[in-house]
Coordinates of C-alpha atoms and ligand atoms in Angstrom, one line a residue:
M240 CA 131.4 292.0 67.2
C241 CA 132.6 289.9 70.2
G242 CA 133.6 291.0 73.7
I243 CA 137.0 290.6 75.3
I244 CA 138.2 290.8 78.9
G245 CA 141.5 290.2 80.6
C246 CA 143.0 290.5 84.0
V247 CA 146.4 290.3 85.8
G248 CA 147.2 290.0 89.5
V249 CA 143.7 288.7 90.2
S250 CA 143.6 285.5 92.3
G251 CA 141.1 283.1 90.7
A252 CA 141.3 284.8 87.4
A253 CA 138.9 282.3 85.8
G254 CA 136.0 283.4 88.0
A255 CA 136.6 287.1 87.3
L256 CA 136.7 286.4 83.5
I257 CA 133.4 284.5 83.6
K258 CA 131.8 287.3 85.5
G259 CA 133.1 289.8 83.0
L260 CA 132.1 287.7 80.0
K261 CA 128.5 287.5 81.3
G262 CA 128.4 291.3 81.2
L263 CA 129.8 291.2 77.7
E264 CA 127.6 288.5 76.3
Y265 CA 125.3 291.1 74.6
R266 CA 128.2 291.4 72.1
G267 CA 127.8 287.8 70.9
Y268 CA 127.0 284.4 72.3
D269 CA 128.1 281.9 69.6
S270 CA 130.9 280.7 71.8
G271 CA 133.0 281.6 74.9
G272 CA 136.5 280.8 76.0
I273 CA 139.1 281.7 78.5
G274 CA 142.9 281.2 78.8
V275 CA 144.5 281.4 82.2
L276 CA 148.2 281.3 82.9
G277 CA 149.4 279.9 86.2
K278 CA 152.0 277.7 87.7
N279 CA 150.7 274.7 85.7
G280 CA 151.1 276.6 82.4
L281 CA 148.3 277.9 80.1
G282 CA 144.9 276.4 80.7
V283 CA 142.4 277.0 77.9
V284 CA 138.7 276.2 78.2
K285 CA 136.1 276.8 75.4
A286 CA 132.5 276.0 74.9
V287 CA 130.0 276.6 72.1
G288 CA 127.0 278.8 72.8
E289 CA 126.2 281.0 75.8
I290 CA 128.7 281.8 78.6
K291 CA 126.7 279.6 80.9
N292 CA 127.9 276.6 78.9
L293 CA 131.5 277.7 79.5
E294 CA 130.7 278.3 83.2
N295 CA 129.3 274.7 83.5
K296 CA 132.4 273.3 81.9
L297 CA 134.6 275.1 84.4
R298 CA 132.7 273.6 87.4
S299 CA 134.6 270.4 86.8
G300 CA 137.9 272.2 87.2
A301 CA 138.9 275.7 86.2
P302 CA 142.5 276.6 85.2
E303 CA 144.3 278.2 88.1
G304 CA 146.2 281.5 87.8
S305 CA 146.0 285.2 88.3
L306 CA 146.6 286.2 84.6
G307 CA 143.9 285.5 82.0
I308 CA 142.0 286.5 79.0
G309 CA 138.4 285.8 78.0
H310 CA 136.2 286.1 74.9
T311 CA 132.5 285.9 73.9
R312 CA 132.1 285.5 70.2
W313 CA 129.8 286.6 67.4
A314 CA 131.0 284.5 64.5
T315 CA 132.2 286.4 61.4
H316 CA 134.9 284.0 60.0
G317 CA 134.1 280.4 60.6
A318 CA 131.1 278.7 62.2
A319 CA 130.3 278.8 65.9
S320 CA 132.5 275.8 66.9
K321 CA 134.9 275.1 69.6
A322 CA 137.8 275.2 67.2
N323 CA 136.8 278.8 66.2
A324 CA 136.3 280.0 69.8
H325 CA 138.9 282.2 71.3
P326 CA 141.6 282.3 72.7
Q327 CA 143.4 281.4 69.4
L328 CA 146.8 280.0 70.1
S329 CA 150.4 279.5 69.0
R330 CA 153.2 277.9 70.9
R331 CA 153.8 280.9 73.2
F332 CA 150.8 283.2 72.6
A333 CA 147.1 283.2 73.4
V334 CA 145.0 285.9 71.8
V335 CA 141.4 287.1 72.2
H336 CA 140.2 289.5 69.5
N337 CA 137.2 291.7 68.7
G338 CA 137.1 293.0 65.1
I339 CA 138.0 291.7 61.7
I340 CA 141.4 291.1 60.2
E341 CA 140.7 292.0 56.5
N342 CA 144.0 290.6 55.1
A343 CA 143.8 287.4 57.1
A344 CA 143.7 285.3 53.9
E345 CA 147.0 286.7 52.6
L346 CA 148.7 286.5 56.0
K347 CA 147.6 282.9 56.4
E348 CA 149.0 282.0 53.1
S349 CA 152.5 283.4 53.9
L350 CA 152.4 281.8 57.4
L351 CA 151.6 278.5 55.9
M352 CA 154.6 278.9 53.7
S353 CA 156.7 279.6 56.8
G354 CA 155.6 276.3 58.2
F355 CA 152.7 277.3 60.5
S356 CA 149.6 275.1 60.6
F357 CA 146.1 276.3 61.5
T358 CA 143.4 274.7 63.6
S359 CA 140.6 277.2 63.0
E360 CA 138.8 279.0 60.3
T361 CA 139.1 282.3 62.1
D362 CA 140.8 285.5 60.8
T363 CA 142.1 285.8 64.4
E364 CA 144.4 282.8 64.3
V365 CA 146.9 284.6 62.1
I366 CA 147.7 286.9 65.1
P367 CA 149.2 284.4 67.5
K368 CA 151.0 282.8 64.6
L369 CA 152.5 286.2 63.6
L370 CA 153.4 286.9 67.2
E371 CA 155.2 283.6 67.3
L372 CA 157.0 284.3 64.0
N373 CA 158.1 287.8 65.3
Y374 CA 159.1 286.6 68.8
T375 CA 162.8 287.0 69.6
G376 CA 162.7 287.1 73.4
S377 CA 160.3 290.0 74.0
A378 CA 156.5 289.9 73.7
L379 CA 156.3 293.6 73.4
E380 CA 158.7 293.6 70.5
A381 CA 156.7 290.8 68.8
I382 CA 153.5 292.8 69.2
K383 CA 155.3 295.9 67.9
K384 CA 156.3 294.0 64.7
T385 CA 153.0 292.3 64.3
L386 CA 150.4 295.1 64.6
P387 CA 151.6 297.0 61.4
L388 CA 151.0 293.8 59.4
L389 CA 147.3 293.7 60.4
K390 CA 144.7 295.4 58.2
G391 CA 141.2 295.8 59.7
S392 CA 139.9 296.4 63.1
Y393 CA 140.9 294.9 66.4
A394 CA 140.8 295.0 70.2
L395 CA 143.3 292.4 71.4
G396 CA 144.1 290.8 74.7
I397 CA 147.4 288.9 74.5
I398 CA 149.2 286.5 76.8
C399 CA 152.7 285.2 76.3
T400 CA 153.6 282.1 78.3
E401 CA 157.2 283.4 78.6
E402 CA 156.0 286.4 80.6
P403 CA 153.6 285.1 83.3
D404 CA 153.2 288.5 84.9
A405 CA 152.1 290.6 81.9
L406 CA 148.9 291.1 80.0
Y407 CA 149.2 292.9 76.7
C408 CA 146.5 294.7 74.7
A409 CA 146.2 296.8 71.6
K410 CA 143.4 298.6 69.8
N411 CA 142.4 299.8 66.3
G412 CA 138.8 300.4 65.4
S413 CA 137.2 298.2 68.1
P414 CA 136.7 299.6 71.7
L415 CA 139.0 298.7 74.6
L416 CA 139.5 300.1 78.1
V417 CA 142.3 299.5 80.5
G418 CA 141.3 299.6 84.2
R419 CA 142.8 299.3 87.7
G420 CA 141.0 297.9 90.7
A421 CA 141.8 296.7 94.2
G422 CA 142.8 293.3 93.0
G423 CA 144.9 294.0 89.9
C424 CA 144.6 295.4 86.3
F425 CA 142.0 294.7 83.6
I426 CA 141.2 295.1 80.0
C427 CA 137.6 295.1 78.8
S428 CA 135.5 296.0 75.7
D429 CA 132.9 297.8 77.7
P430 CA 133.0 300.1 80.8
A431 CA 129.9 298.6 82.4
P432 CA 131.3 295.1 83.1
L433 CA 134.8 296.6 83.7
S434 CA 133.3 298.7 86.5
E435 CA 132.5 295.5 88.4
F436 CA 136.3 295.1 88.9
A437 CA 138.0 298.5 88.3
S438 CA 137.5 301.8 89.9
E439 CA 139.4 303.8 87.3
A440 CA 140.1 303.3 83.7
A441 CA 141.6 304.8 80.5
V442 CA 140.0 304.4 77.1
L443 CA 142.6 303.2 74.5
E444 CA 142.6 305.2 71.2
D445 CA 143.3 303.7 67.8
G446 CA 146.9 302.7 67.4
E447 CA 147.6 302.5 71.2
A448 CA 148.8 299.5 73.1
A449 CA 149.4 298.7 76.8
R450 CA 151.4 296.3 79.0
L451 CA 149.6 295.5 82.3
T452 CA 151.0 294.0 85.4
K453 CA 149.6 293.5 88.8
S454 CA 150.7 297.0 89.9
G455 CA 149.8 299.1 86.9
A456 CA 149.7 299.7 83.2
E457 CA 152.4 301.1 80.7
F458 CA 150.9 302.7 77.6
Y459 CA 152.4 302.9 74.1
G460 CA 151.5 305.3 71.3
A461 CA 151.1 304.5 67.6
D462 CA 154.9 304.3 67.1
F463 CA 155.2 302.2 70.2
S464 CA 157.0 304.9 72.2
P465 CA 155.9 305.0 75.8
M466 CA 153.2 307.5 76.6
E467 CA 151.4 308.8 79.7
K468 CA 147.8 308.0 79.9
P469 CA 145.9 308.9 83.1
L470 CA 143.3 306.5 84.5
R471 CA 140.1 308.3 85.4
S472 CA 137.3 307.3 87.7
L473 CA 134.9 305.0 85.9
G474 CA 132.0 306.8 87.4
K475 CA 128.5 305.3 86.9
A476 CA 129.2 302.9 84.1
G477 CA 126.0 301.0 84.7
G478 CA 127.4 297.7 85.9
I479 CA 126.0 294.4 85.1
S480 CA 122.3 294.4 84.9
E481 CA 120.0 291.9 86.8
K482 CA 116.5 290.7 85.8
N483 CA 115.1 291.8 89.2
G484 CA 112.3 289.2 89.1
F485 CA 111.3 289.6 85.5
E486 CA 111.5 286.5 83.3
H487 CA 113.5 288.3 80.6
F488 CA 115.6 291.4 80.4
M489 CA 113.5 292.6 77.5
L490 CA 110.3 292.7 79.6
K491 CA 112.2 294.4 82.4
E492 CA 113.5 297.0 80.0
I493 CA 110.1 297.5 78.5
Y494 CA 108.8 298.2 82.0
E495 CA 111.7 300.5 82.8
Q496 CA 110.6 302.9 80.0
P497 CA 108.5 305.3 82.0
A498 CA 111.4 306.0 84.3
A499 CA 114.0 306.0 81.6
V500 CA 112.0 308.4 79.4
A501 CA 111.3 310.6 82.4
A502 CA 115.0 310.7 83.4
T503 CA 116.0 311.5 79.8
L504 CA 113.4 314.3 79.6
E505 CA 114.4 315.7 83.0
S506 CA 118.0 316.0 81.8
V507 CA 117.1 318.4 79.0
T508 CA 114.2 320.4 80.5
D509 CA 113.5 322.7 83.4
E510 CA 110.4 324.6 84.5
N511 CA 110.7 327.0 81.6
G512 CA 110.9 324.3 78.9
I513 CA 113.9 322.9 77.0
R514 CA 117.3 323.3 78.6
L515 CA 119.9 321.4 76.5
P516 CA 123.4 320.9 77.9
D517 CA 126.2 322.6 76.0
I518 CA 126.2 320.7 72.6
G519 CA 128.7 323.0 71.0
L520 CA 126.0 324.6 68.7
S521 CA 124.8 328.1 69.2
S522 CA 121.4 329.5 68.2
E523 CA 123.2 331.2 65.3
D524 CA 124.6 327.8 64.2
F525 CA 121.1 326.3 64.2
R526 CA 119.8 329.3 62.1
R527 CA 122.6 328.8 59.6
L528 CA 122.1 325.1 59.1
S529 CA 121.2 324.1 55.6
R530 CA 120.2 320.6 56.4
I531 CA 120.3 317.8 59.0
Y532 CA 121.3 314.2 58.6
L533 CA 120.0 311.8 61.2
V534 CA 122.1 308.6 61.0
G535 CA 121.8 305.3 62.7
C536 CA 121.4 301.5 62.3
G537 CA 118.4 299.3 63.0
S538 CA 116.1 300.8 65.6
A539 CA 118.3 303.9 65.9
Y540 CA 117.6 304.5 62.2
H541 CA 113.8 304.2 62.9
A542 CA 114.2 306.8 65.6
A543 CA 116.0 308.9 63.0
L544 CA 113.2 308.4 60.5
M545 CA 110.5 309.3 63.1
A546 CA 112.4 312.5 64.0
K547 CA 113.0 313.5 60.3
Y548 CA 109.2 314.2 59.9
F549 CA 109.3 316.1 63.2
F550 CA 112.3 318.3 62.2
E551 CA 110.8 319.1 58.8
K552 CA 107.4 319.9 60.1
T553 CA 108.4 321.8 63.2
A554 CA 111.9 323.2 62.6
L555 CA 111.3 323.8 58.9
I556 CA 114.7 322.4 57.9
P557 CA 115.5 319.8 55.3
C558 CA 116.2 316.6 57.1
F559 CA 117.4 313.2 55.9
A560 CA 117.3 309.9 57.8
E561 CA 120.1 307.6 56.7
Y562 CA 121.3 304.1 57.4
A563 CA 124.8 304.6 58.8
G564 CA 126.1 301.6 56.8
E565 CA 124.8 303.2 53.6
F566 CA 125.7 306.8 54.4
R567 CA 129.4 306.0 55.0
Y568 CA 129.7 304.6 51.4
E569 CA 127.5 307.2 49.7
S570 CA 128.8 310.6 48.6
P571 CA 126.8 312.8 50.9
V572 CA 127.4 316.5 50.1
L573 CA 128.5 317.7 53.5
D574 CA 130.0 321.0 54.6
E575 CA 129.9 323.1 57.7
S576 CA 126.3 324.1 57.1
C577 CA 125.2 320.5 57.7
L578 CA 124.6 318.9 61.0
V579 CA 125.1 315.1 61.2
V580 CA 123.4 313.5 64.2
I581 CA 124.6 310.0 65.0
I582 CA 122.0 308.0 67.0
S583 CA 123.3 304.9 68.8
Q584 CA 122.4 303.1 72.0
S585 CA 125.9 301.5 72.4
G586 CA 127.9 304.2 70.7
E587 CA 130.1 301.4 69.3
T588 CA 128.2 300.4 66.2
A589 CA 130.9 300.2 63.6
D590 CA 128.9 301.7 60.7
S591 CA 127.6 304.6 62.9
L592 CA 131.2 305.3 64.1
A593 CA 132.4 305.3 60.5
A594 CA 129.6 307.7 59.5
L595 CA 130.6 310.0 62.3
K596 CA 134.2 309.9 61.1
L597 CA 133.1 310.7 57.5
A598 CA 131.0 313.6 58.7
R599 CA 133.9 315.0 60.7
E600 CA 136.3 314.6 57.8
R601 CA 133.9 316.5 55.5
G602 CA 133.7 319.4 57.9
A603 CA 130.0 318.9 59.0
K604 CA 129.0 319.7 62.5
T605 CA 128.4 316.6 64.5
L606 CA 126.3 315.6 67.4
S607 CA 125.5 312.2 69.0
V608 CA 122.4 310.9 70.7
V609 CA 123.9 308.1 72.6
N610 CA 123.2 306.0 75.7
V611 CA 126.8 305.0 76.8
E612 CA 128.7 308.0 78.1
Q613 CA 132.2 306.6 77.6
S614 CA 131.5 305.1 74.1
S615 CA 133.5 305.9 71.0
V616 CA 130.6 307.8 69.4
A617 CA 130.0 309.9 72.5
R618 CA 133.7 310.7 72.7
M619 CA 134.2 311.5 69.0
S620 CA 131.2 313.7 68.2
G621 CA 131.3 317.4 68.4
G622 CA 128.5 317.5 70.9
R623 CA 126.5 314.8 72.6
L624 CA 123.1 314.3 74.1
L625 CA 123.0 311.4 76.6
T626 CA 119.9 309.3 76.8
L627 CA 119.4 308.0 80.3
A628 CA 118.0 304.6 79.5
G629 CA 120.6 302.9 81.7
T630 CA 122.1 299.5 80.8
E631 CA 120.2 297.8 78.1
T632 CA 120.9 294.0 78.0
A633 CA 118.3 292.4 75.8
V634 CA 119.4 292.4 72.1
A635 CA 116.1 293.9 71.0
T636 CA 116.2 297.5 72.0
T637 CA 113.2 299.0 73.8
K638 CA 113.9 301.7 76.4
A639 CA 117.0 303.0 74.6
F640 CA 114.8 303.5 71.5
T641 CA 112.1 305.4 73.2
C642 CA 114.7 307.5 75.0
Q643 CA 116.3 308.3 71.6
C644 CA 112.9 309.4 70.3
V645 CA 112.2 311.8 73.1
M646 CA 115.8 313.2 73.0
L647 CA 115.4 313.8 69.2
D648 CA 112.0 315.5 69.9
M649 CA 113.7 317.8 72.4
L650 CA 116.5 318.6 70.0
C651 CA 114.0 319.3 67.3
L652 CA 112.0 321.7 69.5
H653 CA 115.3 323.4 70.5
A654 CA 116.3 323.8 66.8
A655 CA 112.8 325.1 65.9
L656 CA 113.0 327.7 68.7
C657 CA 116.5 328.8 67.6
R658 CA 115.4 329.1 64.0
G659 CA 112.3 331.1 65.0
A660 CA 110.1 328.4 63.4
I661 CA 108.0 328.0 66.5
S662 CA 107.1 330.3 69.4
P663 CA 108.3 329.8 73.0
V664 CA 104.6 329.2 73.9
F665 CA 104.3 326.4 71.3
A666 CA 107.5 324.9 72.6
K667 CA 106.4 325.0 76.2
I668 CA 103.1 323.3 75.3
A669 CA 104.9 320.6 73.3
V670 CA 107.4 320.0 76.2
D671 CA 104.5 319.7 78.6
M672 CA 102.9 317.2 76.4
C673 CA 106.1 315.3 76.1
L674 CA 106.6 315.3 79.9
R675 CA 103.3 313.4 80.1
L676 CA 104.6 310.6 77.9
P677 CA 106.0 308.5 80.8
Q678 CA 102.5 308.3 82.4
K679 CA 101.0 307.3 79.1
I680 CA 103.6 304.6 78.6
E681 CA 102.7 303.3 82.1
R682 CA 99.0 303.1 81.0
I683 CA 100.0 301.1 77.9
L684 CA 102.0 298.7 80.0
E685 CA 99.1 298.2 82.4
A686 CA 96.7 297.3 79.6
H687 CA 98.6 294.5 78.0
D688 CA 95.9 291.8 77.9
E689 CA 94.7 292.7 74.4
I690 CA 98.3 292.7 73.1
Q691 CA 98.8 289.3 74.7
S692 CA 95.7 287.9 72.9
L693 CA 97.0 289.3 69.6
A694 CA 100.3 287.7 70.3
D695 CA 98.5 284.4 70.8
E696 CA 97.0 284.7 67.3
L697 CA 100.3 285.8 65.7
K698 CA 102.4 283.0 67.0
S699 CA 101.4 280.7 64.2
A700 CA 101.6 283.4 61.4
E701 CA 104.3 283.1 58.8
L702 CA 103.9 286.7 57.6
C703 CA 102.8 289.9 59.2
F704 CA 102.4 293.4 57.9
F705 CA 102.9 296.7 59.8
L706 CA 101.4 299.7 57.9
G707 CA 101.6 303.4 58.6
R708 CA 102.2 306.8 56.9
N709 CA 105.0 309.3 57.6
A710 CA 106.2 309.0 61.2
D711 CA 103.7 306.1 61.7
Y712 CA 105.7 304.4 58.9
A713 CA 108.8 304.7 61.0
A714 CA 106.9 303.1 63.9
A715 CA 105.7 300.4 61.5
L716 CA 109.3 299.6 60.5
E717 CA 110.2 299.4 64.2
G718 CA 107.3 297.2 65.0
A719 CA 108.2 294.9 62.1
L720 CA 111.9 294.7 63.2
K721 CA 111.1 294.0 66.8
L722 CA 108.7 291.1 65.9
K723 CA 111.0 289.5 63.3
E724 CA 114.1 289.9 65.5
I725 CA 112.8 287.8 68.3
S726 CA 109.8 285.8 67.0
Y727 CA 111.4 284.9 63.6
I728 CA 108.2 285.7 61.8
N729 CA 108.6 287.3 58.4
C730 CA 107.4 290.9 59.0
I731 CA 107.1 293.7 56.5
G732 CA 106.9 297.3 57.6
C733 CA 105.4 299.2 54.7
A734 CA 104.4 302.7 54.0
A735 CA 100.6 302.3 53.8
S736 CA 100.6 304.4 50.5
E737 CA 103.1 302.0 48.9
L738 CA 101.2 298.8 49.5
K739 CA 99.4 298.7 46.2
H740 CA 102.5 299.2 44.2
G741 CA 103.4 295.6 44.5
T742 CA 103.5 294.4 48.1
I743 CA 99.8 293.9 48.4
S744 CA 100.1 290.7 46.3
L745 CA 101.5 289.0 49.4
I746 CA 98.2 289.4 51.3
E747 CA 96.2 286.2 51.6
E748 CA 93.2 285.0 53.6
G749 CA 94.1 285.6 57.3
T750 CA 97.4 287.5 56.8
P751 CA 97.8 289.6 60.0
C752 CA 98.1 293.4 59.3
I753 CA 98.7 295.9 61.9
G754 CA 97.7 299.5 61.0
L755 CA 99.2 302.4 62.9
I756 CA 97.1 305.5 63.1
G757 CA 98.9 308.4 64.8
S758 CA 96.1 311.0 64.7
R759 CA 92.6 311.8 63.7
A760 CA 94.0 313.5 60.7
A761 CA 96.0 310.4 59.6
A762 CA 93.0 308.1 60.2
P763 CA 91.1 308.4 56.9
K764 CA 94.0 307.7 54.6
T765 CA 95.6 304.9 56.5
L766 CA 92.2 303.4 57.1
S767 CA 91.5 303.4 53.4
N768 CA 94.7 301.4 52.9
I769 CA 93.7 299.0 55.7
R770 CA 90.3 298.5 54.1
E771 CA 92.1 297.5 50.9
V772 CA 93.9 294.7 52.7
I773 CA 90.8 293.6 54.6
T774 CA 89.0 293.3 51.2
R775 CA 91.8 290.9 50.2
G776 CA 91.3 288.7 53.3
A777 CA 93.8 290.3 55.8
R778 CA 93.1 290.1 59.5
A779 CA 93.6 293.7 60.5
T780 CA 94.3 295.3 63.9
L781 CA 94.5 299.0 64.3
L782 CA 96.6 300.8 66.9
A783 CA 94.9 304.2 67.3
P784 CA 94.7 307.0 69.9
E785 CA 91.9 306.7 72.4
G786 CA 88.7 308.4 71.2
L787 CA 88.8 306.8 67.7
E788 CA 87.8 303.3 68.8
R789 CA 84.1 303.6 68.0
E790 CA 84.7 305.0 64.6
L791 CA 87.4 302.6 63.7
S792 CA 86.1 299.4 65.2
R793 CA 83.5 299.2 62.4
H794 CA 86.4 298.2 60.2
A795 CA 88.8 296.2 62.3
R796 CA 89.8 295.3 65.9
V797 CA 91.2 298.5 67.6
I798 CA 93.8 298.6 70.3
P799 CA 93.7 302.1 71.7
Y800 CA 96.7 303.9 73.2
P801 CA 96.6 307.2 75.2
D802 CA 96.0 310.3 73.1
T803 CA 98.9 312.8 72.6
I804 CA 99.8 315.3 70.0
P805 CA 100.5 313.6 66.6
L806 CA 104.2 314.3 66.8
F807 CA 104.6 312.0 69.8
A808 CA 102.1 309.3 68.8
P809 CA 104.7 307.0 66.9
L810 CA 106.7 306.8 70.1
L811 CA 103.7 305.6 72.0
E812 CA 102.8 303.1 69.2
A813 CA 106.2 301.6 69.6
V814 CA 105.4 300.4 73.2
P815 CA 102.5 298.0 72.4
L816 CA 104.5 296.8 69.4
Q817 CA 107.4 295.9 71.8
L818 CA 105.0 294.0 74.0
L819 CA 103.5 292.3 70.9
A820 CA 107.0 291.1 69.9
Y821 CA 107.8 290.0 73.4
Y822 CA 104.6 288.0 74.0
T823 CA 104.7 286.4 70.5
A824 CA 108.3 285.2 71.0
K825 CA 107.3 284.0 74.5
E826 CA 104.4 282.0 73.1
K827 CA 106.8 280.4 70.6
G828 CA 109.2 279.6 73.4
L829 CA 112.1 281.4 71.8
P830 CA 115.3 282.8 73.4
I831 CA 113.9 286.3 73.8
D832 CA 117.0 288.1 75.2
K833 CA 119.4 286.4 72.8
P834 CA 117.8 285.8 69.5
R835 CA 119.7 283.6 67.0
N836 CA 122.4 285.1 64.8
L837 CA 122.4 288.4 66.6
A838 CA 124.4 290.4 69.0
K839 CA 123.5 293.6 70.8
S840 CA 126.4 295.7 69.7
V841 CA 127.4 295.4 66.0
T842 CA 131.0 296.4 66.1
V843 CA 131.9 295.1 62.7
E844 CA 130.7 296.6 59.4
Ligands
M6R1091 O1 123.8 300.4 69.6 P1 123.1 300.9 68.4 O2 121.9 301.8 68.8 O3 124.0 301.7 67.5 O4 122.5 299.6 67.6 C1 121.9 299.8 66.4 C2 121.2 298.5 66.0 O5 122.1 297.5 65.9 C3 120.1 298.1 67.0 O6 119.1 299.2 67.2 C4 119.3 296.9 66.5 O7 118.6 297.1 65.4 C5 118.4 296.3 67.6 N1 118.8 295.0 67.9 C6 117.0 296.4 67.3 O8 116.2 295.9 68.3

């Protein structure tokens, strides 16, 4: 994971680096570090933990200079310590790195034999040492000789103390942009923080490298021959998000959902119903599809699983929801009759990107549902549907998830129409129902008292169950992930039907169980499973559409949510579950926006 930034020609480089690192902190917050080259030489400052710790350290004296690199780390090799923070150094070189050098152990062994010593446990440290070994008077030549020795993924920012006016960068597998702004030139892992400094940028492709000076950038192709690469306007990259009065980004983003979902729906509908942008797939293509794979990680996988039920029921097409990290190492039978849809907020998740590459190699049609327009997934997929959630900063995804759900719903209705599985009248009614979801989410957000009191009960729980059937099962998985991710409570999302095949043995007196009931039709079966856990002492709460409270409250506490058609109910269920996770973590006094061990964007496999 990790985020990197660099600048050249920027007076007070340290300040710009810190600003950029704050915008990259979602990529990891185990440690931060900067290296600035100025008239006093290379100044390196590192701190363990969040970027604010680094910022505090700099208050007592920041290194001066206009050339610098910065790093925020999610530890892969070596603990979150100062020694393992970046930049990693050799005599002349300072390097920041996002990615994993898979052959670091072998490289380190041979470097040790060549007389180098190491001060960190990182895989990265081999890079400055190799650069040193390969240096014969030109940093560019040293980089050219070093890169082919590295196996694995990297986005690199490199400073050589012999060249105080040049910033170098290279990319393979991890994202990197080169930008130019009024003050100088920049590199950055993400367009949003880059847009704070640069008005135009180019996305580096795998194998490419660049040399940046105050006045511009020179690019090099895979064989290190110079190449032309135009810089384009960065457009609306989102910028660095602010809390705007909310205590946490997560709460702000939960409350942004009505607007985000409405904007996403508006982008794919008009007065006649669904109006998708050109996704490179004709009606005939949809008719000819033999199956659809919906692929993502974490919450994006849950959105995929929810949509799978929708696609099979409505578009009458075999559909599989897959974890990207599993899919890429399975042997999926893919050909041009398959559509692989990659779902990702960041568009930089390593496993999702690898799944996309696999699908392309195997000749499948590809489409992405993605929130970051300039991301690798968006750029590499055959077609793309952009969710308009805006910048999401909290590690726990909320608005991006619900936007993925509605986008997949619209894609499903479009596919169903193309395949003649539903009538235009049915599609129009479904779209109209979907367009009412933002108001319904608003109503859920207004009525958060009951959720808060449930959170108060949950804060002391050690185990919590989320139960549902079919698409409600997907919502159960999402509810469980959200709660465990930020409250550190052991949560199990379980298909209600599966409980008595083993898992029910975990139920004890007082175990909290949250049952999800998406519709009147689903109620009897799920309720019967809930009664089984109540019989064994569980403390049950049901999330159910309005209108069912009277009937259900004879069995358990009911938290109602606005009624909709069953297909959209799981999306609405996700919202109170987000609030539940938020308030529980808040009751426990935990770092909600940056839970331990996590990063927002998982750019390593
Ligand atoms: O950026 P992506 O949507 O590809 O990220 C996928 C997951 O890492 C992400 O959804 C993760 O599970 C969230 N932290 C869950 O809240």
